[in-house]
Amino acid sequence: MKQFADPVPHGTTTRVAFFGHPAHAMLVPFPIAFLVAVFASDLAWWHWSDPFWARMSLWLAGGGALCGILAGIAGTAELLAVRDIRRRAAAWSHFVVAVMLLSVGMANWGLRLGDAEAAIVPLGLYLSGLGVVLVGVAGWLGGTLVFEHQVGVLSEDEED
Ligand code: HEM
């Protein structure tokens, strides 16, 4: 039903999807898990000084950055394809925080490509911690889009 009182209609469909399921929502669990785990792995290296944790952090940082870029491409395609997503302030806030997160994630990975152990204290730990905060804010705003604004949840025939 059309919401005349609300300049931004409630709910949108998804255009970047597999069989009606939003691709972005399917991809985001991977960078979220990797980017949180790299902080835990950095803390483990700081505590035990076992090179295993430095290698683990290197792979987690790389996986988080690359999967984050894949998820970001799907999210950006959705943003560009659906006008009613572009009309929501929460969508742009989410986009800005996500781009900051991906920049921090790439820097955190690049830093470790030389000497994975030397990179951890202090800069690696700082970037991993900042990544966790940005994951939290980006995830919160993404959740706001889905659960409050009902972005990507309507079927094609329900759309205005
Ligand atoms: C870089 C550009 C990005 C854009 C333009 C973007 C856009 C969007 C959009 C439009 C939605 C609504 C659901 C949909 O239509 O698929 C969404 C949801 C979400 N996004 Fe992003 N996103 C980006 C990156 C990221 C990143 C890097 C993360 C986290 C690592 C993230 C986490 C989330 C989460 C957790 C949701 C809620 C998904 C759900 O529960 O279904 N996004 N995003």
mmCIF file of C-alpha atoms and ligand atoms in Angstrom:
data_model
loop_
_atom_site.group_PDB
_atom_site.id
_atom_site.type_symbol
_atom_site.label_atom_id
_atom_site.label_comp_id
_atom_site.label_asym_id
_atom_site.label_seq_id
_atom_site.Cartn_x
_atom_site.Cartn_y
_atom_site.Cartn_z
ATOM 1 C CA MET A 1 0.000 0.000 0.000
ATOM 2 C CA LYS A 2 1.277 3.511 -0.813
ATOM 3 C CA GLN A 3 2.314 5.586 2.250
ATOM 4 C CA PHE A 4 1.338 9.164 1.258
ATOM 5 C CA ALA A 5 2.369 10.633 4.653
ATOM 6 C CA ASP A 6 5.905 9.253 4.367
ATOM 7 C CA PRO A 7 8.113 10.795 1.629
ATOM 8 C CA VAL A 8 10.212 7.599 1.649
ATOM 9 C CA PRO A 9 7.939 4.565 1.175
ATOM 10 C CA HIS A 10 8.188 1.859 3.835
ATOM 11 C CA GLY A 11 10.093 -1.169 2.540
ATOM 12 C CA THR A 12 11.805 -1.947 -0.759
ATOM 13 C CA THR A 13 12.500 -5.005 -2.803
ATOM 14 C CA THR A 14 16.015 -6.237 -3.638
ATOM 15 C CA ARG A 15 17.550 -6.132 -7.127
ATOM 16 C CA VAL A 16 20.949 -7.737 -6.410
ATOM 17 C CA ALA A 17 19.779 -11.150 -5.270
ATOM 18 C CA PHE A 18 19.903 -14.918 -5.790
ATOM 19 C CA PHE A 19 16.381 -16.314 -6.151
ATOM 20 C CA GLY A 20 14.975 -13.303 -4.252
ATOM 21 C CA HIS A 21 17.533 -13.432 -1.398
ATOM 22 C CA PRO A 22 19.687 -10.228 -1.128
ATOM 23 C CA ALA A 23 23.291 -11.065 -2.126
ATOM 24 C CA HIS A 24 24.728 -8.434 0.260
ATOM 25 C CA ALA A 25 23.027 -9.992 3.309
ATOM 26 C CA MET A 26 24.443 -13.401 2.288
ATOM 27 C CA LEU A 27 28.000 -12.046 1.949
ATOM 28 C CA VAL A 28 28.367 -9.796 5.032
ATOM 29 C CA PRO A 29 28.709 -12.548 7.676
ATOM 30 C CA PHE A 30 32.175 -13.450 6.263
ATOM 31 C CA PRO A 31 33.903 -10.037 6.637
ATOM 32 C CA ILE A 32 32.127 -9.464 9.973
ATOM 33 C CA ALA A 33 33.450 -12.759 11.394
ATOM 34 C CA PHE A 34 36.974 -12.372 9.918
ATOM 35 C CA LEU A 35 37.401 -8.741 10.991
ATOM 36 C CA VAL A 36 36.320 -9.465 14.577
ATOM 37 C CA ALA A 37 38.481 -12.617 14.717
ATOM 38 C CA VAL A 38 41.637 -10.745 13.609
ATOM 39 C CA PHE A 39 41.407 -8.602 16.770
ATOM 40 C CA ALA A 40 41.078 -11.730 18.940
ATOM 41 C CA SER A 41 44.007 -13.326 17.111
ATOM 42 C CA ASP A 42 46.153 -10.176 17.606
ATOM 43 C CA LEU A 43 45.373 -10.285 21.340
ATOM 44 C CA ALA A 44 46.378 -13.966 21.401
ATOM 45 C CA TRP A 45 49.744 -13.125 19.745
ATOM 46 C CA TRP A 46 50.290 -10.245 22.214
ATOM 47 C CA HIS A 47 49.652 -12.608 25.124
ATOM 48 C CA TRP A 48 51.492 -15.775 23.976
ATOM 49 C CA SER A 49 53.988 -14.459 21.334
ATOM 50 C CA ASP A 50 53.308 -17.625 19.304
ATOM 51 C CA PRO A 51 53.988 -16.944 15.551
ATOM 52 C CA PHE A 52 50.929 -19.101 14.756
ATOM 53 C CA TRP A 53 48.675 -16.192 15.856
ATOM 54 C CA ALA A 54 50.555 -13.688 13.687
ATOM 55 C CA ARG A 55 50.025 -15.931 10.614
ATOM 56 C CA MET A 56 46.389 -16.408 11.625
ATOM 57 C CA SER A 57 45.937 -12.609 11.872
ATOM 58 C CA LEU A 58 47.529 -12.141 8.435
ATOM 59 C CA TRP A 59 45.071 -14.586 6.807
ATOM 60 C CA LEU A 60 42.075 -13.249 8.738
ATOM 61 C CA ALA A 61 42.943 -9.642 7.819
ATOM 62 C CA GLY A 62 43.298 -10.630 4.131
ATOM 63 C CA GLY A 63 40.087 -12.685 4.135
ATOM 64 C CA GLY A 64 38.216 -9.889 5.927
ATOM 65 C CA ALA A 65 39.425 -7.202 3.508
ATOM 66 C CA LEU A 66 38.700 -9.239 0.336
ATOM 67 C CA CYS A 67 35.317 -10.598 1.482
ATOM 68 C CA GLY A 68 34.442 -7.081 2.690
ATOM 69 C CA ILE A 69 35.146 -5.695 -0.781
ATOM 70 C CA LEU A 70 32.947 -8.405 -2.362
ATOM 71 C CA ALA A 71 30.129 -7.583 0.089
ATOM 72 C CA GLY A 72 30.686 -3.858 -0.549
ATOM 73 C CA ILE A 73 30.352 -4.366 -4.320
ATOM 74 C CA ALA A 74 27.006 -6.178 -3.815
ATOM 75 C CA GLY A 75 25.829 -3.454 -1.373
ATOM 76 C CA THR A 76 26.869 -0.628 -3.710
ATOM 77 C CA ALA A 77 25.126 -2.304 -6.670
ATOM 78 C CA GLU A 78 21.950 -2.519 -4.542
ATOM 79 C CA LEU A 79 22.282 1.131 -3.503
ATOM 80 C CA LEU A 80 22.667 2.235 -7.126
ATOM 81 C CA ALA A 81 19.879 -0.025 -8.409
ATOM 82 C CA VAL A 82 17.118 0.853 -5.918
ATOM 83 C CA ARG A 83 16.076 4.520 -5.764
ATOM 84 C CA ASP A 84 14.187 4.135 -2.471
ATOM 85 C CA ILE A 85 17.368 2.859 -0.773
ATOM 86 C CA ARG A 86 19.286 5.917 -2.035
ATOM 87 C CA ARG A 87 16.602 8.174 -0.498
ATOM 88 C CA ARG A 88 17.334 6.918 3.042
ATOM 89 C CA ALA A 89 19.878 8.746 5.222
ATOM 90 C CA ALA A 90 20.658 5.459 7.013
ATOM 91 C CA ALA A 91 21.756 3.947 3.665
ATOM 92 C CA TRP A 92 24.333 6.731 3.129
ATOM 93 C CA SER A 93 25.512 6.585 6.760
ATOM 94 C CA HIS A 94 25.957 2.825 6.325
ATOM 95 C CA PHE A 95 27.849 3.361 3.065
ATOM 96 C CA VAL A 96 30.246 5.956 4.559
ATOM 97 C CA VAL A 97 31.033 3.804 7.635
ATOM 98 C CA ALA A 98 31.452 0.705 5.405
ATOM 99 C CA VAL A 99 33.965 2.522 3.153
ATOM 100 C CA MET A 100 35.905 3.603 6.279
ATOM 101 C CA LEU A 101 35.828 -0.023 7.476
ATOM 102 C CA LEU A 102 37.109 -1.349 4.132
ATOM 103 C CA SER A 103 39.931 1.246 4.091
ATOM 104 C CA VAL A 104 41.001 0.275 7.628
ATOM 105 C CA GLY A 105 40.714 -3.425 6.677
ATOM 106 C CA MET A 106 42.934 -3.015 3.585
ATOM 107 C CA ALA A 107 45.527 -0.980 5.562
ATOM 108 C CA ASN A 108 45.513 -3.621 8.318
ATOM 109 C CA TRP A 109 46.165 -6.394 5.774
ATOM 110 C CA GLY A 110 48.810 -4.438 3.800
ATOM 111 C CA LEU A 111 50.695 -3.652 7.012
ATOM 112 C CA ARG A 112 51.150 -7.366 7.745
ATOM 113 C CA LEU A 113 52.351 -8.463 4.282
ATOM 114 C CA GLY A 114 55.988 -7.667 5.191
ATOM 115 C CA ASP A 115 56.627 -8.921 8.731
ATOM 116 C CA ALA A 116 53.367 -10.269 10.189
ATOM 117 C CA GLU A 117 54.698 -10.375 13.777
ATOM 118 C CA ALA A 118 56.357 -6.943 13.863
ATOM 119 C CA ALA A 119 53.160 -5.355 12.506
ATOM 120 C CA ILE A 120 50.938 -6.288 15.454
ATOM 121 C CA VAL A 121 52.031 -4.017 18.325
ATOM 122 C CA PRO A 122 50.945 -1.304 18.348
ATOM 123 C CA LEU A 123 49.591 -0.386 14.895
ATOM 124 C CA GLY A 124 48.086 -3.767 13.924
ATOM 125 C CA LEU A 125 46.226 -4.033 17.234
ATOM 126 C CA TYR A 126 44.982 -0.455 16.891
ATOM 127 C CA LEU A 127 43.682 -1.052 13.333
ATOM 128 C CA SER A 128 42.054 -4.381 14.326
ATOM 129 C CA GLY A 129 40.335 -2.707 17.320
ATOM 130 C CA LEU A 130 39.151 0.173 15.139
ATOM 131 C CA GLY A 131 37.872 -2.436 12.639
ATOM 132 C CA VAL A 132 35.757 -4.071 15.360
ATOM 133 C CA VAL A 133 34.200 -0.705 16.269
ATOM 134 C CA LEU A 134 33.489 0.092 12.587
ATOM 135 C CA VAL A 135 32.037 -3.409 12.006
ATOM 136 C CA GLY A 136 29.696 -2.748 14.944
ATOM 137 C CA VAL A 137 28.551 0.641 13.595
ATOM 138 C CA ALA A 138 28.236 -0.566 9.958
ATOM 139 C CA GLY A 139 26.375 -3.702 11.075
ATOM 140 C CA TRP A 140 24.053 -1.664 13.294
ATOM 141 C CA LEU A 141 23.201 0.717 10.434
ATOM 142 C CA GLY A 142 22.780 -2.233 8.033
ATOM 143 C CA GLY A 143 20.425 -3.853 10.538
ATOM 144 C CA THR A 144 18.521 -0.543 10.811
ATOM 145 C CA LEU A 145 18.035 -0.614 7.034
ATOM 146 C CA VAL A 146 16.657 -4.149 7.077
ATOM 147 C CA PHE A 147 14.709 -4.349 10.338
ATOM 148 C CA GLU A 148 13.488 -0.718 10.658
ATOM 149 C CA HIS A 149 13.224 0.461 7.044
ATOM 150 C CA GLN A 150 12.525 -3.025 5.697
ATOM 151 C CA VAL A 151 15.016 -2.623 2.866
ATOM 152 C CA GLY A 152 15.261 -5.658 0.617
ATOM 153 C CA VAL A 153 12.349 -7.514 2.196
ATOM 154 C CA LEU A 154 9.425 -6.838 -0.176
ATOM 155 C CA SER A 155 8.622 -9.145 -3.069
ATOM 156 C CA GLU A 156 8.472 -7.542 -6.558
ATOM 157 C CA ASP A 157 4.635 -7.431 -6.574
ATOM 158 C CA GLU A 158 4.453 -5.647 -3.178
ATOM 159 C CA GLU A 159 6.660 -2.788 -4.422
ATOM 160 C CA ASP A 160 5.061 0.632 -5.163
HETATM 161 C C1 HEM B 1 30.617 -0.500 0.843
HETATM 162 C C2 HEM B 1 29.403 -0.325 0.536
HETATM 163 C C3 HEM B 1 28.167 -0.927 1.172
HETATM 164 C C4 HEM B 1 26.912 -0.586 0.776
HETATM 165 C C5 HEM B 1 26.540 0.423 -0.316
HETATM 166 C C6 HEM B 1 25.980 -1.349 1.573
HETATM 167 C C7 HEM B 1 24.575 -1.291 1.444
HETATM 168 C C8 HEM B 1 23.679 -2.044 2.176
HETATM 169 C C9 HEM B 1 22.260 -2.152 1.907
HETATM 170 C C10 HEM B 1 21.532 -1.467 0.748
HETATM 171 C C11 HEM B 1 21.716 -2.962 2.871
HETATM 172 C C12 HEM B 1 20.234 -3.379 2.994
HETATM 173 C C13 HEM B 1 20.075 -4.870 2.615
HETATM 174 C C14 HEM B 1 20.189 -5.114 1.152
HETATM 175 O O1 HEM B 1 19.479 -4.464 0.368
HETATM 176 O O2 HEM B 1 21.020 -5.954 0.756
HETATM 177 C C15 HEM B 1 22.789 -3.371 3.742
HETATM 178 C C16 HEM B 1 22.636 -4.223 4.838
HETATM 179 C C17 HEM B 1 23.666 -4.635 5.656
HETATM 180 N N1 HEM B 1 25.015 -4.360 5.501
HETATM 181 FE FE1 HEM B 1 25.838 -3.241 4.010
HETATM 182 N N2 HEM B 1 26.675 -2.118 2.469
HETATM 183 C C18 HEM B 1 28.027 -1.915 2.252
HETATM 184 C C19 HEM B 1 29.073 -2.553 2.923
HETATM 185 C C20 HEM B 1 28.925 -3.332 4.068
HETATM 186 C C21 HEM B 1 29.999 -3.916 4.839
HETATM 187 C C22 HEM B 1 31.484 -3.790 4.478
HETATM 188 C C23 HEM B 1 29.437 -4.573 5.908
HETATM 189 C C24 HEM B 1 30.082 -5.341 7.027
HETATM 190 C C25 HEM B 1 31.233 -5.910 6.963
HETATM 191 C C26 HEM B 1 27.996 -4.424 5.813
HETATM 192 C C27 HEM B 1 27.080 -4.948 6.712
HETATM 193 C C28 HEM B 1 25.699 -4.966 6.526
HETATM 194 C C29 HEM B 1 24.767 -5.682 7.379
HETATM 195 C C30 HEM B 1 25.123 -6.508 8.630
HETATM 196 C C31 HEM B 1 23.504 -5.482 6.835
HETATM 197 C C32 HEM B 1 22.190 -6.074 7.365
HETATM 198 C C33 HEM B 1 21.978 -7.382 6.598
HETATM 199 C C34 HEM B 1 20.835 -8.239 7.122
HETATM 200 O O3 HEM B 1 20.744 -8.458 8.336
HETATM 201 O O4 HEM B 1 20.051 -8.720 6.294
HETATM 202 N N3 HEM B 1 27.717 -3.679 4.680
HETATM 203 N N4 HEM B 1 23.982 -2.817 3.298
#
